[in-house]
Amino acid sequence: MALTIRDARSQDHADWLRLWADYLAFYRVNLAEDVTAHTWERIIDPASRVSMRLAVLDDKPVGFAIHHFHDSTWVKTPDCYLEDLFIDETIRGKGIGRALMDDLIAICKEKGWSRLYWHTNEDNAQARKLYDSYVKSDGHIRYRVKF
């Protein structure tokens, strides 16, 4: 299996809709179609602070990580915030999520962002094992990868 991680392209729209529908069903989220369309428009806009990296397995998109960067209130360099990460349920547990995270960490380092952070449920022991620090905040764990 040949796994690559790359930016979303306009021709990925149909695959994005398929993955996004699975994502919404998995998390039991119901969003209006205009929200979905707006999300896609922001993702493929090169001027947007929102971006998406696709995990592509044998030329088929099988997962995504959506993130945005912003000027931090904590440090002088910008942060990258992971909005969402989703892997096709038929291939979970094969290291694709970790590959997407490693890709985002590499982007953060390349762009000089100070860290990558995200929120997850308190019982996410796997994330706690993989990443180097966390603090409790509003009933969630905020994970931070520091550089």
Coordinates of C-alpha atoms in Angstrom, one line a residue:
M1 CA 0.0 0.0 0.0
A2 CA 1.4 3.4 -1.0
L3 CA 0.4 6.1 1.5
T4 CA 0.9 9.8 0.7
I5 CA -0.2 12.9 2.5
R6 CA -0.9 16.0 0.4
D7 CA -3.0 19.1 0.2
A8 CA -6.6 18.9 -1.0
R9 CA -7.2 19.7 -4.6
S10 CA -10.4 20.9 -6.3
Q11 CA -10.7 17.4 -8.0
D12 CA -10.9 15.8 -4.6
H13 CA -14.4 17.3 -3.9
A14 CA -16.3 14.0 -4.4
D15 CA -14.0 12.1 -2.2
W16 CA -14.1 14.9 0.4
L17 CA -17.9 14.7 0.5
R18 CA -17.8 10.9 1.0
L19 CA -15.3 11.2 3.8
W20 CA -17.1 14.2 5.3
A21 CA -20.4 12.3 5.3
D22 CA -18.7 9.3 7.1
Y23 CA -17.2 11.8 9.6
L24 CA -20.5 13.3 10.4
A25 CA -22.2 9.9 10.8
F26 CA -19.3 8.6 13.0
Y27 CA -19.5 11.6 15.3
R28 CA -23.3 11.8 15.1
V29 CA -23.1 15.4 13.9
N30 CA -25.7 17.1 11.7
L31 CA -24.5 20.1 9.7
A32 CA -26.4 22.0 7.1
E33 CA -25.2 21.7 3.5
D34 CA -24.2 25.3 3.3
V35 CA -21.8 24.7 6.2
T36 CA -20.2 21.8 4.3
A37 CA -19.9 23.9 1.1
H38 CA -18.4 26.8 3.1
T39 CA -15.9 24.4 4.8
W40 CA -14.8 23.1 1.4
E41 CA -14.4 26.6 -0.1
R42 CA -12.2 27.6 2.8
I43 CA -10.1 24.5 2.5
I44 CA -9.2 25.0 -1.1
D45 CA -8.7 28.7 -0.8
P46 CA -4.9 29.3 -0.9
A47 CA -5.4 32.6 1.1
S48 CA -7.4 30.9 3.9
R49 CA -5.9 30.1 7.3
V50 CA -7.9 26.9 7.2
S51 CA -6.2 24.0 5.3
M52 CA -6.7 20.3 4.8
R53 CA -4.2 17.5 4.3
L54 CA -5.5 14.3 2.7
A55 CA -4.2 10.8 3.4
V56 CA -4.2 9.1 0.0
L57 CA -3.8 5.3 -0.2
D58 CA -3.2 3.9 -3.6
D59 CA -4.6 7.1 -5.2
K60 CA -7.8 7.0 -3.1
P61 CA -8.3 9.6 -0.3
V62 CA -8.9 7.7 2.9
G63 CA -8.6 10.3 5.6
F64 CA -8.1 14.0 6.3
A65 CA -6.7 16.4 8.9
I66 CA -8.2 20.0 8.9
H67 CA -6.2 22.6 10.7
H68 CA -5.9 26.4 11.0
F69 CA -3.1 28.6 12.2
H70 CA -3.4 31.8 14.1
D71 CA -1.3 34.3 16.1
S72 CA -1.0 32.8 19.6
T73 CA -2.0 34.6 22.7
W74 CA 0.5 32.6 24.7
V75 CA 3.7 32.9 22.7
K76 CA 5.1 35.2 20.1
T77 CA 5.1 32.8 17.3
P78 CA 1.9 31.4 15.6
D79 CA 0.2 28.2 16.6
C80 CA -1.5 25.5 14.5
Y81 CA -4.8 24.2 15.8
L82 CA -6.0 20.8 14.6
E83 CA -9.7 21.1 13.9
D84 CA -10.6 17.6 12.8
L85 CA -8.9 14.3 11.9
F86 CA -10.8 11.5 10.4
I87 CA -9.8 8.1 8.9
D88 CA -12.0 5.8 6.8
E89 CA -13.3 3.3 9.3
T90 CA -12.4 0.4 7.0
I91 CA -8.7 1.1 7.5
R92 CA -8.4 2.5 11.0
G93 CA -5.6 1.3 13.1
K94 CA -3.0 1.1 10.3
G95 CA -1.0 4.2 11.3
I96 CA -2.7 6.7 9.0
G97 CA -3.8 9.0 11.8
R98 CA -0.3 9.1 13.1
A99 CA 1.0 9.8 9.6
L100 CA -1.3 12.8 9.3
M101 CA -0.2 14.0 12.7
D102 CA 3.5 13.6 11.8
D103 CA 2.8 15.5 8.6
L104 CA 1.2 18.4 10.5
I105 CA 4.1 18.5 13.0
A106 CA 6.6 18.7 10.0
I107 CA 4.5 21.5 8.5
C108 CA 4.6 23.4 11.9
K109 CA 8.4 23.1 12.1
E110 CA 8.8 24.1 8.5
K111 CA 6.6 27.2 8.9
G112 CA 8.0 28.2 12.3
W113 CA 4.7 27.6 14.1
S114 CA 5.4 27.2 17.8
R115 CA 3.2 24.1 18.4
L116 CA 0.3 22.0 17.3
Y117 CA -2.6 21.6 19.7
W118 CA -6.0 20.1 19.8
H119 CA -8.8 19.1 22.1
T120 CA -10.0 15.5 22.7
N121 CA -11.9 13.6 25.3
E122 CA -10.3 12.9 28.6
D123 CA -10.4 9.1 28.0
N124 CA -8.2 9.2 24.9
A125 CA -5.3 7.3 26.3
Q126 CA -3.8 6.7 22.9
A127 CA -3.3 10.4 22.2
R128 CA -1.9 10.8 25.7
K129 CA 0.8 8.1 24.9
L130 CA 1.7 9.6 21.5
Y131 CA 2.2 13.3 22.4
D132 CA 4.4 15.0 24.9
S133 CA 2.2 17.2 27.1
Y134 CA -1.4 18.0 28.0
V135 CA -3.4 20.1 30.4
K136 CA -7.0 19.8 31.5
S137 CA -9.3 22.6 30.2
D138 CA -13.1 22.7 30.3
G139 CA -13.4 19.0 30.8
H140 CA -11.2 18.2 27.9
I141 CA -7.5 17.5 27.4
R142 CA -5.6 20.0 25.4
Y143 CA -2.6 18.3 23.8
R144 CA 0.3 20.3 22.7
V145 CA 3.3 19.2 20.7
K146 CA 6.1 21.7 21.5
F147 CA 9.0 22.4 19.1

